[in-house]
Short mmCIF file of C-alpha atoms in Angstrom, two decimals:
data_model
loop_
_atom_site.label_atom_id
_atom_site.label_comp_id
_atom_site.label_asym_id
_atom_site.label_seq_id
_atom_site.Cartn_x
_atom_site.Cartn_y
_atom_site.Cartn_z
CA GLY A 1 -25.24 84.48 169.58
CA LEU A 2 -22.88 81.84 168.53
CA MET A 3 -25.55 80.01 166.39
CA ALA A 4 -28.72 81.44 164.92
CA ALA A 5 -30.72 78.16 164.51
CA LYS A 6 -30.20 74.49 164.75
CA LYS A 7 -32.51 71.57 163.82
CA SER A 8 -31.84 68.17 165.21
CA ASN A 9 -33.57 65.39 163.28
CA THR A 10 -32.22 61.91 163.85
CA TYR A 11 -29.29 62.13 166.25
CA THR A 12 -28.37 63.78 169.58
CA THR A 13 -26.85 67.30 169.13
CA THR A 14 -24.33 68.47 171.72
CA ILE A 15 -23.03 72.11 171.96
CA SER A 16 -20.29 72.06 174.57
CA LYS A 17 -17.72 74.47 176.00
CA CYS A 18 -18.71 77.63 173.98
CA GLY A 19 -18.64 81.13 175.18
CA ASN A 20 -19.94 84.44 174.04
CA MET A 21 -17.64 87.15 175.57
CA THR A 22 -18.43 90.16 173.30
CA ALA A 23 -19.07 93.44 175.09
CA ASP A 24 -21.32 94.52 172.36
CA THR A 25 -25.06 94.25 172.84
CA LEU A 26 -26.65 91.66 170.53
CA VAL A 27 -29.90 92.80 169.19
CA SER A 28 -32.67 90.75 167.67
CA SER A 29 -33.75 91.33 164.18
CA GLY A 30 -37.32 92.17 164.93
CA ASN A 31 -38.81 89.02 163.47
CA SER A 32 -42.05 88.16 165.41
CA ASP A 33 -41.84 85.03 167.43
CA GLY A 34 -38.15 84.77 166.85
CA GLY A 35 -35.38 83.70 169.19
CA LEU A 36 -32.38 85.67 170.60
CA GLY A 37 -29.68 83.67 172.63
CA GLY A 38 -26.22 84.17 173.95
CA ILE A 39 -25.22 80.77 172.59
CA VAL A 40 -28.00 79.44 170.38
CA GLY A 41 -31.03 81.55 169.10
CA ILE A 42 -33.56 78.92 168.11
CA ALA A 43 -33.23 75.17 168.55
CA HIS A 44 -35.68 72.73 166.89
CA ASN A 45 -35.67 69.19 168.17
CA ARG A 46 -37.87 67.40 165.53
CA GLU A 47 -37.71 63.59 165.61
CA SER A 48 -35.27 61.62 167.81
CA GLY A 49 -32.14 62.32 169.98
CA ALA A 50 -31.83 64.86 172.76
CA PHE A 51 -30.58 68.33 172.18
CA VAL A 52 -27.82 69.17 174.81
CA ILE A 53 -26.15 72.46 175.64
CA GLN A 54 -23.49 72.06 178.24
CA HIS A 55 -20.58 73.94 179.73
CA CYS A 56 -21.45 77.12 178.01
CA PHE A 57 -21.17 80.69 179.22
CA ASN A 58 -22.60 84.06 178.04
CA ALA A 59 -21.28 87.52 178.82
CA ALA A 60 -23.00 89.45 175.85
CA PRO A 61 -25.85 91.67 176.70
CA LEU A 62 -29.14 90.75 174.85
CA ARG A 63 -31.65 93.16 173.56
CA ALA A 64 -34.94 91.71 172.34
CA SER A 65 -37.49 93.32 170.15
CA SER A 66 -41.24 92.90 170.44
CA SER A 67 -42.50 89.35 170.39
CA VAL A 68 -38.96 87.88 170.34
CA PHE A 69 -38.03 85.28 173.02
CA ALA A 70 -34.47 85.89 174.61
CA GLY A 71 -32.40 83.77 176.84
CA GLY A 72 -28.81 83.90 178.11
CA ILE A 73 -27.93 80.51 176.75
CA LEU A 74 -30.96 79.54 174.45
CA GLY A 75 -33.55 81.93 173.12
CA LYS A 76 -36.23 79.41 171.93
CA ALA A 77 -36.49 75.67 172.24
CA ILE A 78 -39.03 74.03 170.01
CA MET A 79 -39.73 70.23 170.64
CA ALA A 80 -42.19 68.42 168.29
CA ASP A 81 -41.69 64.84 169.29
CA TYR A 82 -40.44 62.58 172.08
CA TYR A 83 -37.05 63.90 172.87
CA GLY A 84 -36.35 66.99 174.81
CA PHE A 85 -33.68 69.53 175.73
CA LEU A 86 -30.98 69.36 178.23
CA ILE A 87 -29.18 72.60 179.43
CA LYS A 88 -26.39 71.73 181.85
CA GLU A 89 -23.67 73.43 183.71
CA CYS A 90 -24.16 76.74 181.88
CA GLY A 91 -24.07 80.40 183.13
CA ASN A 92 -25.20 83.84 182.13
CA PHE A 93 -23.40 86.88 183.22
CA ALA A 94 -25.07 89.49 180.95
CA PRO A 95 -28.24 91.64 181.19
CA ILE A 96 -31.18 90.55 178.93
CA PHE A 97 -33.74 93.30 178.30
CA SER A 98 -36.38 94.61 175.82
CA ASP A 99 -38.34 97.79 175.37
CA SER A 100 -41.69 96.02 175.89
CA GLU A 101 -43.43 93.36 177.74
CA ASP A 102 -44.14 91.56 174.53
CA SER A 103 -40.80 89.75 174.56
CA ARG A 104 -40.38 86.87 177.10
CA LYS A 105 -36.96 86.86 178.56
CA GLY A 106 -35.11 84.41 180.91
CA GLY A 107 -31.58 84.23 182.40
CA ILE A 108 -30.94 80.81 180.79
CA VAL A 109 -33.90 80.02 178.32
CA GLY A 110 -36.46 82.42 176.72
CA LEU A 111 -39.10 79.95 175.69
CA ALA A 112 -39.35 76.19 176.18
CA ASP A 113 -42.12 75.21 173.70
CA LEU A 114 -43.18 71.59 173.94
CA ARG A 115 -45.75 71.31 171.33
CA VAL A 116 -47.08 67.75 172.15
CA SER A 117 -48.09 66.32 175.42
CA THR A 118 -45.64 63.61 175.93
CA ASN A 119 -43.07 62.66 178.47
CA MET A 120 -40.29 64.84 177.06
CA VAL A 121 -38.85 67.56 179.17
CA CYS A 122 -36.81 70.78 178.83
CA ASP A 123 -34.51 70.36 181.71
CA ILE A 124 -32.09 72.97 183.07
CA VAL A 125 -29.47 71.36 185.45
CA ASP A 126 -26.73 73.05 187.47
CA CYS A 127 -27.08 76.48 185.81
CA TYR A 128 -27.03 80.00 187.12
CA ASN A 129 -27.83 83.42 186.16
CA LYS A 130 -26.09 86.63 187.28
CA GLY A 131 -27.55 89.06 184.72
CA ARG A 132 -30.48 91.49 185.04
CA VAL A 133 -33.54 90.55 183.11
CA TYR A 134 -35.85 93.51 182.74
CA VAL A 135 -37.98 95.84 180.60
CA GLY A 136 -36.15 99.07 179.97
CA GLU A 137 -33.26 100.75 178.28
CA ALA A 138 -29.63 100.25 178.22
CA PRO A 139 -27.92 97.74 180.58
CA PRO A 140 -27.80 98.85 184.29
CA PRO A 141 -24.95 97.56 186.48
CA ILE A 142 -25.19 93.83 186.57
CA PHE A 143 -24.79 93.05 190.27
CA SER A 144 -26.82 95.96 191.60
CA VAL A 145 -29.90 94.79 193.49
CA ASN A 146 -31.13 98.57 193.64
CA PRO A 147 -33.91 98.71 191.22
CA GLN A 148 -33.91 102.56 190.60
CA SER A 149 -32.61 102.18 186.97
CA LEU A 150 -35.35 99.91 186.04
CA ILE A 151 -38.48 101.56 184.43
CA HIS A 152 -41.10 98.88 184.88
CA TYR A 153 -42.03 96.31 187.62
CA ASN A 154 -44.10 93.23 188.06
CA GLU A 155 -44.01 92.05 184.40
CA SER A 156 -44.93 88.54 183.47
CA SER A 157 -42.20 88.75 180.78
CA CYS A 158 -39.04 88.56 182.79
CA GLY A 159 -37.64 85.40 184.54
CA GLY A 160 -34.38 84.72 186.31
CA ILE A 161 -34.11 81.25 184.62
CA TYR A 162 -37.13 80.68 182.38
CA GLY A 163 -38.92 83.35 180.28
CA GLU A 164 -41.85 81.12 179.45
CA ALA A 165 -42.54 77.50 179.68
CA THR A 166 -45.22 75.33 178.03
CA HIS A 167 -46.15 71.73 178.86
CA LYS A 168 -43.38 69.91 180.90
CA THR A 169 -40.15 71.73 182.03
CA GLU A 170 -37.87 71.18 184.95
CA ALA A 171 -34.96 72.87 186.69
CA HIS A 172 -32.58 71.15 189.08
CA ARG A 173 -29.99 72.81 191.24
CA CYS A 174 -30.13 76.18 189.64
CA LEU A 175 -29.36 79.63 191.10
CA ASN A 176 -30.57 83.13 190.15
CA LEU A 177 -28.40 86.01 191.41
CA GLY A 178 -29.65 88.50 188.70
CA LYS A 179 -32.17 91.12 189.56
CA THR A 180 -35.41 90.99 187.40
CA THR A 181 -38.43 93.16 187.04
CA GLY A 182 -40.63 89.91 187.01
CA ASN A 183 -40.11 86.52 188.58
CA ALA A 184 -36.94 85.41 190.31
CA PHE A 185 -37.14 81.98 188.49
CA ILE A 186 -39.92 81.59 185.85
CA ALA A 187 -41.80 84.42 184.33
CA TYR A 188 -44.77 82.63 182.67
CA GLU A 189 -46.04 79.14 182.71
CA ASN A 190 -48.49 77.98 179.94
CA GLY A 191 -49.66 74.34 180.01
CA LEU A 192 -48.25 71.66 182.32
CA SER A 193 -46.20 72.33 185.41
CA THR A 194 -42.66 73.51 185.72
CA ASP A 195 -41.02 71.52 188.49
CA LEU A 196 -38.11 73.02 190.50
CA TYR A 197 -35.76 70.87 192.60
CA ASN A 198 -33.15 72.38 194.91
CA CYS A 199 -33.24 75.80 193.28
CA TYR A 200 -32.49 79.11 194.89
CA ALA A 201 -32.76 82.79 194.26
CA LEU A 202 -30.86 85.80 195.82
CA ASP A 203 -33.17 87.91 198.06
CA ASN A 204 -34.71 90.80 196.24
CA THR A 205 -34.10 89.46 192.70
CA GLY A 206 -37.73 89.18 191.86
CA ASP A 207 -41.09 87.82 192.89
CA ALA A 208 -42.66 84.50 192.64
CA TYR A 209 -45.79 84.87 190.69
CA TYR A 210 -46.01 81.67 189.02
CA LYS A 211 -43.76 79.45 190.93
CA GLU A 212 -43.01 79.44 194.63
CA ASP A 213 -41.15 76.20 194.97
CA PHE A 214 -37.72 77.68 195.32
CA ASP A 215 -36.06 79.29 198.26
CA TYR A 216 -34.81 82.88 198.70
CA MET A 217 -31.47 83.36 200.46
CA SER A 218 -29.26 86.09 201.46
CA MET A 219 -25.76 86.39 199.82
CA GLY A 220 -24.22 85.29 203.08
CA ASP A 221 -26.31 82.04 203.08
CA ILE A 222 -25.62 81.41 199.45
CA SER A 223 -21.83 81.64 200.21
CA ILE A 224 -22.18 78.50 202.44
CA PRO A 225 -21.96 75.24 200.30
CA SER A 226 -23.98 73.25 202.86
CA ASN A 227 -27.00 75.56 202.50
CA LEU A 228 -27.40 74.73 198.72
CA LYS A 229 -29.01 71.30 199.05
CA GLY A 230 -28.04 68.79 196.33
CA PHE A 231 -25.28 70.90 194.91
CA ASP A 232 -22.17 68.91 194.13
CA PHE A 233 -19.19 71.11 195.33
CA ASN A 234 -16.78 68.31 194.67
CA ASN A 235 -17.24 67.93 190.85
CA VAL A 236 -19.73 70.56 189.57
CA TRP A 237 -19.70 73.68 191.69
CA GLU A 238 -17.09 75.62 193.64
CA MET A 239 -17.05 78.82 195.65
CA ALA A 240 -15.18 81.59 194.02
CA ASP A 241 -13.72 84.86 195.51
CA LEU A 242 -14.92 87.93 193.87
CA PRO A 243 -12.31 90.66 192.98
CA ASN A 244 -12.85 94.17 194.12
CA GLY A 245 -15.53 96.17 192.27
CA LEU A 246 -17.63 93.22 191.41
CA HIS A 247 -18.57 91.85 194.79
CA ILE A 248 -22.15 91.28 196.07
CA GLY A 249 -22.24 92.47 199.68
CA VAL A 250 -24.27 93.72 202.44
CA ASN A 251 -23.01 96.75 204.36
CA GLY A 252 -19.79 96.52 202.33
CA LYS A 253 -19.04 92.87 203.19
CA GLU A 254 -17.70 90.63 200.41
CA TYR A 255 -18.85 87.11 199.92
CA LYS A 256 -17.69 83.97 197.96
CA ASN A 257 -20.43 82.93 195.47
CA PRO A 258 -20.87 79.77 193.45
CA LYS A 259 -19.35 79.18 190.02
CA LEU A 260 -19.03 76.13 187.86
CA ARG A 261 -15.94 74.03 187.77
CA ASN A 262 -16.22 72.71 184.14
CA CYS A 263 -17.64 75.74 182.46
CA PRO A 264 -14.82 77.80 180.77
CA PHE A 265 -14.83 81.56 180.18
CA GLN A 266 -15.63 82.35 183.81
CA ASN A 267 -12.41 84.31 183.94
CA ASP A 268 -10.96 86.55 186.84
CA GLU A 269 -12.00 89.76 185.13
CA LEU A 270 -15.54 88.78 185.36
CA TRP A 271 -15.28 87.31 188.83
#
């Protein structure tokens, strides 16, 4: 992505208003236990100060090799002390895929690894995923909810928002519109609970193996702001008209769908 790895030691690190708009597929190097992200590959928050990624957007397809964690915004978050991660008002538009189930993949974060049991949290706030997350070959059409081009189903390696979470993780006001071959929100949970608050997934975008505390909605329901409880449509979110050819519709009907007001790079060509 834009940054291979970043270690935060004593101060808050903030990455803001960055976009990865390449049409080329980004491929991981094959290093076991590595990270591949549209914005940041690996982030290590070691001592003090939060690690913040905000108002960032990814449109570059990601292809992860075996045992690599891949996320549309952040591939791998490692936390070794009392301060956590905040990913705020970010979006992923691109497919994220691998050839095997050994790679955990999430529309926003591949792995949130909290290595000590403290009050620190990896928190995803006001984010969305539109890209497919799957095990298979070359990227299929991003918006199609027809799974015919997917070669595997029911994996615990694919999540619409999180790929894998250990210890304490949260998501607030997040939305998954991307088809997965695993879970619509979180693929695998290892350790303490992952709490979801006012989170929604488009119908038929995945199952709910590990987490069921989010709501499925039709595209018609998602297009009505009042249905998305807690979403701030005055300052954070807005409803965007989709151009011809990239609509999500039922029986040919086009719908508005949510986008972020303060996240650049969501241009008309994508929407």
